[in-house]
mmCIF file of C-alpha atoms and ligand atoms in Angstrom:
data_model
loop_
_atom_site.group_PDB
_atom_site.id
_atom_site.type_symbol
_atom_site.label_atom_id
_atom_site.label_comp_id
_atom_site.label_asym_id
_atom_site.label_seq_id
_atom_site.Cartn_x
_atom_site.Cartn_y
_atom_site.Cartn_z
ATOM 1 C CA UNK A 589 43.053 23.337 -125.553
ATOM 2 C CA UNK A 590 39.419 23.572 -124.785
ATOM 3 C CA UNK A 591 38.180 26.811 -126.740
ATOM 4 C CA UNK A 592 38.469 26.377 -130.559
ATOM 5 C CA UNK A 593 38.355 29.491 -133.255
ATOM 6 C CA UNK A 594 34.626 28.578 -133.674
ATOM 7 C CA UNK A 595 33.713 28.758 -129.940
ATOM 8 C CA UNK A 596 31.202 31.467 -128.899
ATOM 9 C CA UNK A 597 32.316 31.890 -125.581
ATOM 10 C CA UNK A 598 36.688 32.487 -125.264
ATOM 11 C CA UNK A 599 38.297 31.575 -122.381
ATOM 12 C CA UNK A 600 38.132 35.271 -121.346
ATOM 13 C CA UNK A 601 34.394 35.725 -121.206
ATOM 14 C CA UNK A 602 34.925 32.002 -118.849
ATOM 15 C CA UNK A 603 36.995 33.750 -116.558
ATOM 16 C CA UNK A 604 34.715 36.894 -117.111
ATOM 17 C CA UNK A 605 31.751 34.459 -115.880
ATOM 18 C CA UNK A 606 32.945 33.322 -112.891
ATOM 19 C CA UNK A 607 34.168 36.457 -111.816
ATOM 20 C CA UNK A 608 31.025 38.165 -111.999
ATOM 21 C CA UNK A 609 29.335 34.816 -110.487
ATOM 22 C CA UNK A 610 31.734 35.583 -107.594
ATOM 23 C CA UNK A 611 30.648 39.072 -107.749
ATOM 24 C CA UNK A 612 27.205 38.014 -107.417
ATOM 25 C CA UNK A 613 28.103 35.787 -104.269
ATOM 26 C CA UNK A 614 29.565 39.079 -102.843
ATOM 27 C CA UNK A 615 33.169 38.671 -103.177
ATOM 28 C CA UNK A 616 33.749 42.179 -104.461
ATOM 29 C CA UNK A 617 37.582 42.108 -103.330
ATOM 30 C CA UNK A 618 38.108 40.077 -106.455
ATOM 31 C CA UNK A 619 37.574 43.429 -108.571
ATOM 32 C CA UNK A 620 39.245 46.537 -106.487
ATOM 33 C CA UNK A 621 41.853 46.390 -103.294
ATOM 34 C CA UNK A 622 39.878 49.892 -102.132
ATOM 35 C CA UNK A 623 36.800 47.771 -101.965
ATOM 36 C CA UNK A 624 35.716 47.308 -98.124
ATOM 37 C CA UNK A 625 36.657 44.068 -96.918
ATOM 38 C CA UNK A 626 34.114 41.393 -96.878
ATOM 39 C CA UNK A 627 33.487 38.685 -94.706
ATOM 40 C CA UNK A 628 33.611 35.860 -97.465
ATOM 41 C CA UNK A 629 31.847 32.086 -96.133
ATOM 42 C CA UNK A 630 34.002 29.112 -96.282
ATOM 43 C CA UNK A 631 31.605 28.107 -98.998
ATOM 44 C CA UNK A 632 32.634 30.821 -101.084
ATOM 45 C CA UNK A 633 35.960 30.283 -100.592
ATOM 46 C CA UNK A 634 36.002 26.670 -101.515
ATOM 47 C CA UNK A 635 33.568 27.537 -104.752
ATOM 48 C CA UNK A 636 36.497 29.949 -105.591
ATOM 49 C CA UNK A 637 39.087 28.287 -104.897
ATOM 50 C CA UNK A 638 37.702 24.997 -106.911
ATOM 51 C CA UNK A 639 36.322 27.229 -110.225
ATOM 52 C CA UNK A 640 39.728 29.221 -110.518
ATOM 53 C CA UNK A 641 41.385 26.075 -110.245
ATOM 54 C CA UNK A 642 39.322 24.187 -112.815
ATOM 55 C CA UNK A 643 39.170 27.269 -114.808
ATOM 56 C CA UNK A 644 43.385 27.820 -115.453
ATOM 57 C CA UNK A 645 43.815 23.582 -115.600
ATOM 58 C CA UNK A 646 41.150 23.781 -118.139
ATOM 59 C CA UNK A 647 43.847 25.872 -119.919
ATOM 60 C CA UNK A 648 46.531 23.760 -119.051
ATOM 61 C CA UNK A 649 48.513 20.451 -121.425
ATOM 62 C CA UNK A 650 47.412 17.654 -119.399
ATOM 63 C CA UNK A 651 49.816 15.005 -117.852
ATOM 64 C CA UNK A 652 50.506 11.639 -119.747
ATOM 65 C CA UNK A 653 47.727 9.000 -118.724
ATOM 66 C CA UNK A 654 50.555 7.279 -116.772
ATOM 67 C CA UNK A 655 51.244 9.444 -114.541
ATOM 68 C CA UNK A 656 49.818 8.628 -111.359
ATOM 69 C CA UNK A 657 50.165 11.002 -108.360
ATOM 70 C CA UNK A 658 48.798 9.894 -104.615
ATOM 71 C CA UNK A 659 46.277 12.431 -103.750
ATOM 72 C CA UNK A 660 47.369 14.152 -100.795
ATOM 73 C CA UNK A 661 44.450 14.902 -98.026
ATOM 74 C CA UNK A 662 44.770 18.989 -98.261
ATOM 75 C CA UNK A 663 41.267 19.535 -98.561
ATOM 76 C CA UNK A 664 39.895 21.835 -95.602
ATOM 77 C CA UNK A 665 37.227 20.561 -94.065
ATOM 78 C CA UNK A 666 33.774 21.779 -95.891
ATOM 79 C CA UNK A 667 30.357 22.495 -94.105
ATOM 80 C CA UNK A 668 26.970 21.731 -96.296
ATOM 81 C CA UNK A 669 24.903 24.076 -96.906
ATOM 82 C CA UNK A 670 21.025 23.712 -97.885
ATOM 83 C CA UNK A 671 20.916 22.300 -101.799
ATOM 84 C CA UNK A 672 24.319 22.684 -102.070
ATOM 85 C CA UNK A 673 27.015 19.656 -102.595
ATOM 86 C CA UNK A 674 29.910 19.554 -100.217
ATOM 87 C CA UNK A 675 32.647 21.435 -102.699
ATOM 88 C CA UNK A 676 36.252 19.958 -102.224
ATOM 89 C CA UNK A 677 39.070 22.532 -102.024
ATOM 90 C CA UNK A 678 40.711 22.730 -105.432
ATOM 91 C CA UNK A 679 44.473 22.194 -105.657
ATOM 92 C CA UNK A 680 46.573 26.098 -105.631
ATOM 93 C CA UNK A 681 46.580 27.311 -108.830
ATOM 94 C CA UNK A 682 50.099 26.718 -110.671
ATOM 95 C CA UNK A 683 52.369 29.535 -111.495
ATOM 96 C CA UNK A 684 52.410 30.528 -114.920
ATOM 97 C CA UNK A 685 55.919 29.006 -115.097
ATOM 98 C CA UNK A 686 55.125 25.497 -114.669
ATOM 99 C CA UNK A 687 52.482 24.922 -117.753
ATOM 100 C CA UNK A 688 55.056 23.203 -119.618
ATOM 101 C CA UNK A 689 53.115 19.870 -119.679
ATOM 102 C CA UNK A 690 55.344 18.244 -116.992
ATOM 103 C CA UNK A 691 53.377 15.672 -114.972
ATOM 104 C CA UNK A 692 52.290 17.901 -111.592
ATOM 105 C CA UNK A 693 51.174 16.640 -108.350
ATOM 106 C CA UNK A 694 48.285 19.097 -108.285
ATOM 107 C CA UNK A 695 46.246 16.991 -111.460
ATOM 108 C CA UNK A 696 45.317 13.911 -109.973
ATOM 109 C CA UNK A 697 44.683 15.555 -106.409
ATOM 110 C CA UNK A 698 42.329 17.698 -108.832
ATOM 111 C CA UNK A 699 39.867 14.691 -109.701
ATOM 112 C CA UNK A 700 40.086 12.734 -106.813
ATOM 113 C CA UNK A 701 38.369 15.546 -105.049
ATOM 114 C CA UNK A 702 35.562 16.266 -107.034
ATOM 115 C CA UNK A 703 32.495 16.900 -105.117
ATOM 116 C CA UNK A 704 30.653 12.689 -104.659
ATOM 117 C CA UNK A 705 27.198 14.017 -105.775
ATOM 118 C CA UNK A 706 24.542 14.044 -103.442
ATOM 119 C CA UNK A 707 20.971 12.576 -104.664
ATOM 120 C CA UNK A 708 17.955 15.027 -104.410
ATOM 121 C CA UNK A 709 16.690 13.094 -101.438
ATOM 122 C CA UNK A 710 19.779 13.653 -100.024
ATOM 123 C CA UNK A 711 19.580 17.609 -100.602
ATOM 124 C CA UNK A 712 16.107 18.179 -98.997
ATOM 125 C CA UNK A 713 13.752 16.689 -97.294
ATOM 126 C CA UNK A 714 10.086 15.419 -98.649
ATOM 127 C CA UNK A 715 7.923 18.217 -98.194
ATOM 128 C CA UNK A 716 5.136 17.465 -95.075
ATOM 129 C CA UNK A 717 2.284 18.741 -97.326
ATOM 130 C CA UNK A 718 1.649 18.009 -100.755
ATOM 131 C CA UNK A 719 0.376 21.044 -103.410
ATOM 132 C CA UNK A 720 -3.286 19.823 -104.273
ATOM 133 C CA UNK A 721 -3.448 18.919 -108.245
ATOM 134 C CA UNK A 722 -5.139 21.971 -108.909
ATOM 135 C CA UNK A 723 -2.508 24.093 -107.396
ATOM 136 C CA UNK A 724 0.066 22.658 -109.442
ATOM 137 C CA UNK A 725 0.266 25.086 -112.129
ATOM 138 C CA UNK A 726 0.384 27.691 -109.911
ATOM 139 C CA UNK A 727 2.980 26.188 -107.595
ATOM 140 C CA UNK A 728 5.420 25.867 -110.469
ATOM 141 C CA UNK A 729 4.953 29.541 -111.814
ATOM 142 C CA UNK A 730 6.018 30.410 -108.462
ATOM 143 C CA UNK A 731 9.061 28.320 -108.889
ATOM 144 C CA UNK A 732 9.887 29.692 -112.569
ATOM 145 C CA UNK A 733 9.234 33.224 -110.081
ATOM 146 C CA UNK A 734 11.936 32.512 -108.154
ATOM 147 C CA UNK A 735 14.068 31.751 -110.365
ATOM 148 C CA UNK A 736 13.949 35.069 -112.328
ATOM 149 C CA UNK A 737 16.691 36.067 -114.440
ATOM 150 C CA UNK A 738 18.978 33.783 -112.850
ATOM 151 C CA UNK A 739 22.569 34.884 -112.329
ATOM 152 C CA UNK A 740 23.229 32.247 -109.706
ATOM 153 C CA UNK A 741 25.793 30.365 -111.518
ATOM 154 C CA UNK A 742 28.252 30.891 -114.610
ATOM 155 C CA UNK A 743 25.859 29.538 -117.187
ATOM 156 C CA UNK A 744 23.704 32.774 -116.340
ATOM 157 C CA UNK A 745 27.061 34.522 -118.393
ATOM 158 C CA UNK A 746 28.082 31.583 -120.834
ATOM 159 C CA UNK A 747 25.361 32.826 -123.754
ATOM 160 C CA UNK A 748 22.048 31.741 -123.034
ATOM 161 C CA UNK A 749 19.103 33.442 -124.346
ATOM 162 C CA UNK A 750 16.545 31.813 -122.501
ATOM 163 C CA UNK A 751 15.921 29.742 -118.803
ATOM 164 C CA UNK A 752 14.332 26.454 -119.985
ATOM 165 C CA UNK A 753 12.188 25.762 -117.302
ATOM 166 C CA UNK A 754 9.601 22.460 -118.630
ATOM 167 C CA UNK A 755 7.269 21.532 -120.711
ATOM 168 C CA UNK A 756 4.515 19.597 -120.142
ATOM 169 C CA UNK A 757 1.075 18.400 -117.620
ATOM 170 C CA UNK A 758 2.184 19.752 -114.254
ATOM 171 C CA UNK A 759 -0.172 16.930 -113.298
ATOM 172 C CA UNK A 760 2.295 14.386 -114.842
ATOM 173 C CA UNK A 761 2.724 10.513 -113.781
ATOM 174 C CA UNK A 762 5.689 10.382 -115.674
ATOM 175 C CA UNK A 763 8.614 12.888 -115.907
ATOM 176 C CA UNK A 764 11.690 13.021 -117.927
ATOM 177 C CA UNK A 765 14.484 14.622 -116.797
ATOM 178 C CA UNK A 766 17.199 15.162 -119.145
ATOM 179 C CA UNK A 767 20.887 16.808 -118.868
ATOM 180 C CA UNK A 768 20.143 20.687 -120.165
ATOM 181 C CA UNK A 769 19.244 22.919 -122.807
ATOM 182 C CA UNK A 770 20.804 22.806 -126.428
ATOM 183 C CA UNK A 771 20.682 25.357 -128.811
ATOM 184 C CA UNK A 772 17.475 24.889 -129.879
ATOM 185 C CA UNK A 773 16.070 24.810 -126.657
ATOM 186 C CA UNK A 774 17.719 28.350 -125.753
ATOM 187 C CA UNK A 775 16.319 29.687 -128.942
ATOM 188 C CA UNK A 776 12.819 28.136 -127.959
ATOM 189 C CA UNK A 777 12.894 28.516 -124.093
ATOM 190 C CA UNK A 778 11.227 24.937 -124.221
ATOM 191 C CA UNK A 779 12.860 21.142 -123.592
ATOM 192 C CA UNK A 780 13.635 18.980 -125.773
ATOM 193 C CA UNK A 781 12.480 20.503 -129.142
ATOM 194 C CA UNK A 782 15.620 19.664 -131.303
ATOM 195 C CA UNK A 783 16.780 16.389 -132.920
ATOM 196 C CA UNK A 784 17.115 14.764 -129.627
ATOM 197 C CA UNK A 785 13.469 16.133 -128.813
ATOM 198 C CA UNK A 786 12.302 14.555 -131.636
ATOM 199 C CA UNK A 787 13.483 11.265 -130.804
ATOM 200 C CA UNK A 788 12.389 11.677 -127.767
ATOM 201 C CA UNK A 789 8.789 12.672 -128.990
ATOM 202 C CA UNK A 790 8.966 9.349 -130.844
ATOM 203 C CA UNK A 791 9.579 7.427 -127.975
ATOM 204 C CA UNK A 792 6.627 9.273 -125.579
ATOM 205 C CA UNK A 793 4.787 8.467 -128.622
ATOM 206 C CA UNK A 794 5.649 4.650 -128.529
ATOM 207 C CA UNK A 795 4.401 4.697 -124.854
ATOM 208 C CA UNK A 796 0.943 5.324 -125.903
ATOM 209 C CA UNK A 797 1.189 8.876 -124.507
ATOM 210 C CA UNK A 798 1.261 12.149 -126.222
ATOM 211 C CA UNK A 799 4.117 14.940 -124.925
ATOM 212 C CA UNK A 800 1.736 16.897 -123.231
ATOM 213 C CA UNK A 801 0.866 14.278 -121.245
ATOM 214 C CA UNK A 802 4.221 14.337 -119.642
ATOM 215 C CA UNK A 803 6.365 16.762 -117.779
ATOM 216 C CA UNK A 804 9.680 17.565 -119.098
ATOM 217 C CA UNK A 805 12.738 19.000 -117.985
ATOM 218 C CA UNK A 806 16.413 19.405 -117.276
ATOM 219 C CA UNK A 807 19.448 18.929 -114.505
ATOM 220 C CA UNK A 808 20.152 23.103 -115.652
ATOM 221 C CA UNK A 809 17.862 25.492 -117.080
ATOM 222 C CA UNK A 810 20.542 27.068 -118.993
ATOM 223 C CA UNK A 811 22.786 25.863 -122.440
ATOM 224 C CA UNK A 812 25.921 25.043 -121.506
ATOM 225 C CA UNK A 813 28.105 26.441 -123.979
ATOM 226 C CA UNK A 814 29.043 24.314 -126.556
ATOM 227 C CA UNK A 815 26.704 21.864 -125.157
ATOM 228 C CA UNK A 816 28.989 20.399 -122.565
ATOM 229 C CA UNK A 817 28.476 18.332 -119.491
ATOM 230 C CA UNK A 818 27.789 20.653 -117.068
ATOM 231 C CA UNK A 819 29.894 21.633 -114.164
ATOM 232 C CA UNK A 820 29.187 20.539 -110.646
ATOM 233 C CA UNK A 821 28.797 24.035 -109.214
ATOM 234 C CA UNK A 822 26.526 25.075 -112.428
ATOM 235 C CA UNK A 823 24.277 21.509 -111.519
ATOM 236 C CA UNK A 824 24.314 21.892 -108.154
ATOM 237 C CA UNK A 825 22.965 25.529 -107.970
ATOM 238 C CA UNK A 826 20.446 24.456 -109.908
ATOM 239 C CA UNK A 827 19.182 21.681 -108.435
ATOM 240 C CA UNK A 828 17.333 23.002 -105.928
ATOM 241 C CA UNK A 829 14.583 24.300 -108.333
ATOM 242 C CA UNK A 830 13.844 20.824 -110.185
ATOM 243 C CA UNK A 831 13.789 19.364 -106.691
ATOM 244 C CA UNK A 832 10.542 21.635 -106.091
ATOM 245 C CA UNK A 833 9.512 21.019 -109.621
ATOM 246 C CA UNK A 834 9.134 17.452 -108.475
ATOM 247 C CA UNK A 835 8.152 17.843 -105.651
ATOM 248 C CA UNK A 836 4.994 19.559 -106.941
ATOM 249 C CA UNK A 837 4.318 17.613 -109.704
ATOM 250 C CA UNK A 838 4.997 14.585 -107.789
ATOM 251 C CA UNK A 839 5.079 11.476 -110.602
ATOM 252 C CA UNK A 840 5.340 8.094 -110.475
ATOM 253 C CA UNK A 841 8.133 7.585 -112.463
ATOM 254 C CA UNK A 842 11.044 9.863 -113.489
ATOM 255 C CA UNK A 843 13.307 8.495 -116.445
ATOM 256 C CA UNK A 844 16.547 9.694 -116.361
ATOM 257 C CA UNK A 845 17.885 10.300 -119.631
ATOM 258 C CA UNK A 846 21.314 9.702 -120.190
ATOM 259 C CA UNK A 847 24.375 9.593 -117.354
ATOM 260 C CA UNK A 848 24.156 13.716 -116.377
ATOM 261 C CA UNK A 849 20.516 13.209 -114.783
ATOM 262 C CA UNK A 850 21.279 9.980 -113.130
ATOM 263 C CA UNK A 851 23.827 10.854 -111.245
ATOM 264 C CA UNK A 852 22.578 14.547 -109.819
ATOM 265 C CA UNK A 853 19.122 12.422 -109.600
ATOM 266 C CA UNK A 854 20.498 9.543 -107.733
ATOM 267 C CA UNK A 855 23.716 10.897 -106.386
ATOM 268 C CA UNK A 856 26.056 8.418 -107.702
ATOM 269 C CA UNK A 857 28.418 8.418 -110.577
ATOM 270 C CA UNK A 858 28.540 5.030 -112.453
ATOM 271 C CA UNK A 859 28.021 3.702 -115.627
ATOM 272 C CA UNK A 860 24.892 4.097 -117.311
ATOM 273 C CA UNK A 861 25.120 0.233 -117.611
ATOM 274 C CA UNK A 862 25.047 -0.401 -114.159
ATOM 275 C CA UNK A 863 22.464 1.836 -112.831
ATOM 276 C CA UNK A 864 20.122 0.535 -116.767
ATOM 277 C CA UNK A 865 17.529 -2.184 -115.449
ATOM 278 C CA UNK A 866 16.377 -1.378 -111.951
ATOM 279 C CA UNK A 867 14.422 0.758 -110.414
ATOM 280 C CA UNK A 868 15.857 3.439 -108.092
ATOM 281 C CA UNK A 869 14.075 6.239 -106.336
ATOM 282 C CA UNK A 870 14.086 9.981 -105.995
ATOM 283 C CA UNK A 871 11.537 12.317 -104.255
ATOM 284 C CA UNK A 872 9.149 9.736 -103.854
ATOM 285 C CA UNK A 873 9.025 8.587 -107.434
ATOM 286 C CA UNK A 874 10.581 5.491 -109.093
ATOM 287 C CA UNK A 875 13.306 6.601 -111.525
ATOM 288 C CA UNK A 876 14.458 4.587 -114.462
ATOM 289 C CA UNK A 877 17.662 5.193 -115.842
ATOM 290 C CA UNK A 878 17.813 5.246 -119.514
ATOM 291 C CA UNK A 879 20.049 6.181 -122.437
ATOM 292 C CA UNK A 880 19.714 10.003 -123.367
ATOM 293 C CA UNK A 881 17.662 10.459 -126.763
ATOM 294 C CA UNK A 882 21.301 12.344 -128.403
ATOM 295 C CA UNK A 883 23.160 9.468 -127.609
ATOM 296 C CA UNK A 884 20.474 7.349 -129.333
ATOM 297 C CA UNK A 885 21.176 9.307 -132.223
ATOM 298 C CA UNK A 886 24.963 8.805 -131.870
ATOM 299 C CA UNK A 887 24.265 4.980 -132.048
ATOM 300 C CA UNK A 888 20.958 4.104 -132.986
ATOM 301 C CA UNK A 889 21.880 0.235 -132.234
ATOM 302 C CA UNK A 890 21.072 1.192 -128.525
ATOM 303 C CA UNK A 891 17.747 1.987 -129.133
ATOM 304 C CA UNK A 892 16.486 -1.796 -128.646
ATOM 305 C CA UNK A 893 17.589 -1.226 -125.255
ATOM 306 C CA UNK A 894 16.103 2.099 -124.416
ATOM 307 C CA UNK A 895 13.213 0.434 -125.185
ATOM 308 C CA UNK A 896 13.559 -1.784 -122.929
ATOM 309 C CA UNK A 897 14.146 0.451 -120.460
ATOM 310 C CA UNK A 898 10.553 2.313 -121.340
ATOM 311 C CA UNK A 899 8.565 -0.859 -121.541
ATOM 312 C CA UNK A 900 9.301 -1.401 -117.491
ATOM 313 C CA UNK A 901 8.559 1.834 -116.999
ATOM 314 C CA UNK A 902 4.894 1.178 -119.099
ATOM 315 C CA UNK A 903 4.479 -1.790 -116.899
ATOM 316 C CA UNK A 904 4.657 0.411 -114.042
ATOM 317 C CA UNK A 905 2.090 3.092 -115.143
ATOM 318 C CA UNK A 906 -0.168 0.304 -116.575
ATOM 319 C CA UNK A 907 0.258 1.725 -120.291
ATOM 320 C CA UNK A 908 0.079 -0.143 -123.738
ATOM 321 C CA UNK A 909 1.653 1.100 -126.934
ATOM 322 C CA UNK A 910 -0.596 2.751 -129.669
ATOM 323 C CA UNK A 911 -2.883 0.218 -131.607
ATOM 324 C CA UNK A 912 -1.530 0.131 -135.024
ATOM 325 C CA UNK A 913 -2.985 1.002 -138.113
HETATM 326 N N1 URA B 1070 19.316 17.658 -124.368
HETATM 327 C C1 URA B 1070 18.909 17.746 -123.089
HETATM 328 O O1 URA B 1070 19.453 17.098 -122.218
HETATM 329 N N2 URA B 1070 17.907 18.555 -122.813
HETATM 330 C C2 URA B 1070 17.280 19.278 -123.721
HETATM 331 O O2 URA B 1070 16.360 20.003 -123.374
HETATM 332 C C3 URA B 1070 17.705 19.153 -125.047
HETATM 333 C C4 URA B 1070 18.722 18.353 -125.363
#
């Protein structure tokens, strides 16, 4: 079961979400059959199809790990549109009759055709004219202008208080981008400010820079509920704003804390292992891949590495650790 007793947000007010998501897209047959009809995208229809389907299996008992099921190709054929990922047609949903447990062909279909991430080159791209550093500031209020009060995907419905948009020098070198918002961070409206942004603070610290010197942000703007991963659709319609963030502020070197912001960044979904140690690229800037700061405080043994992981990243922006004493 994926809602507890304690959760804020029941499996209702889910369903409730994506409805009025889909409401937002314009798919107002959803509510009343006296409703004109609507021409409805094939975009829509595949975002539909795939949330209602996640959405009741999310509700479902799971098959036994052993049960393996060939995928079968029934996925319509899907047309990109600008900053948004490809999204695979989700299995039909199952009647209410079959949620007895019993392995069903329509689970393993359901992961093998989750959306492959694109990278954020891949979404847009490089702008032919840079802002000037003194527009910067100004550039990114537009950006936090357009995004309003967001309603564009189901975290817009899931609880959040506030849109965390950054912190930070929109003249940054270096950028973090991290996976999204936490409590704290809703409360605040700013990144990074709870346990994990403390650790994090420690580590900008053992750069030799100070917070403000860096620009901060997230893959979404708003707290997944109960801090989960989030979804594809809720990371994808997001995107498209921290692509302009960087874009504007245009650093060096993005670190990519923790698995969530590598693979939207980079547009591939391995291990954090595999993708620790070189450098990739995104926007223009070289992007290190690093454990995220909570996951640090999960196992603190890692830490040694993540430090590794920042001292390239020093080497690359020519900085040296604090003097002590
Ligand atoms: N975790 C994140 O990924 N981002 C935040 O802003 C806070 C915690």
């Amino acid at each position: 079961m994926l809602y507890g007793k304690d959760m804020s947000v029941t499996p209702g007010q889910q369903l409730r979400a994506y409805v009025d998501y889909l409401r937002d897209m314009g798919v107002y047959d959803l509510y009343r059959s006296d409703s004109p009809r609507m021409v409805v995208s094939e975009e829509v229809l595949a975002t539909l199809r795939t949330e209602v389907g996640r959405s009741l299996a999310a509700k479902e008992v799971r098959p036994a790990p052993s049960a393996t099921v060939a995928a079968t190709p029934t996925a319509e054929p899907v047309r990109s549109v600008p900053f948004a990922r490809p999204i695979a047609a989700a299995p039909a949903p199952r009647s209410a009759s079959d949620l007895s447990g019993t392995p069903n062909p329509s689970d393993a279909p359901f992961i093998d055709l989750m959306p492959k991430p694109l990278s954020f080159d891949q979404l847009a791209p490089l702008p032919a004219t840079r802002v000037a550093p003194d527009g910067k500031a100004a550039a990114l209020e537009a950006v936090r202008g357009d995004i309003g009060d967001c309603t564009r995907c189901p975290l817009a419905y899931a609880g959040r208080h506030s849109i965390v948009f950054a912190d930070g020098d929109p003249k940054a070198s270096l950028m973090f981008v991290g996976e999204g918002p936490g409590a704290d961070e809703d409360a605040s409206g700013l990144p990074f400010v709870g346990k994990a942004g403390q650790l994090l603070n420690n580590m900008i610290a053992a750069m030799g820079v100070a917070r403000e010197q860096v620009y901060i942000a997230n893959i979404v703007k708003c707290r997944p509920p109960r801090n989960r991963t989030p979804e594809p659709v809720e990371a994808n319609t997001c995107s498209q704003f921290l692509l302009r963030q960087i874009d504007i502020v245009q650093p060096k070197v993005i670190v990519a804390l923790g698995a969530t912001a590598a693979t939207y960044l980079l547009g591939v979904k391995q291990s954090l292992a595999s993708l620790r140690g070189v450098w990739h690229e995104a926007r223009g800037a070289k992007v290190a891949v690093t454990y995220h700061p909570a996951f640090l405080l999960r196992d603190p043994r890692q830490k040694g590495e993540a430090w590794k992981d920042l001292q390239r990243v020093m080497a690359e922006l020519g900085l040296q650790p604090p003097r002590k004493g």
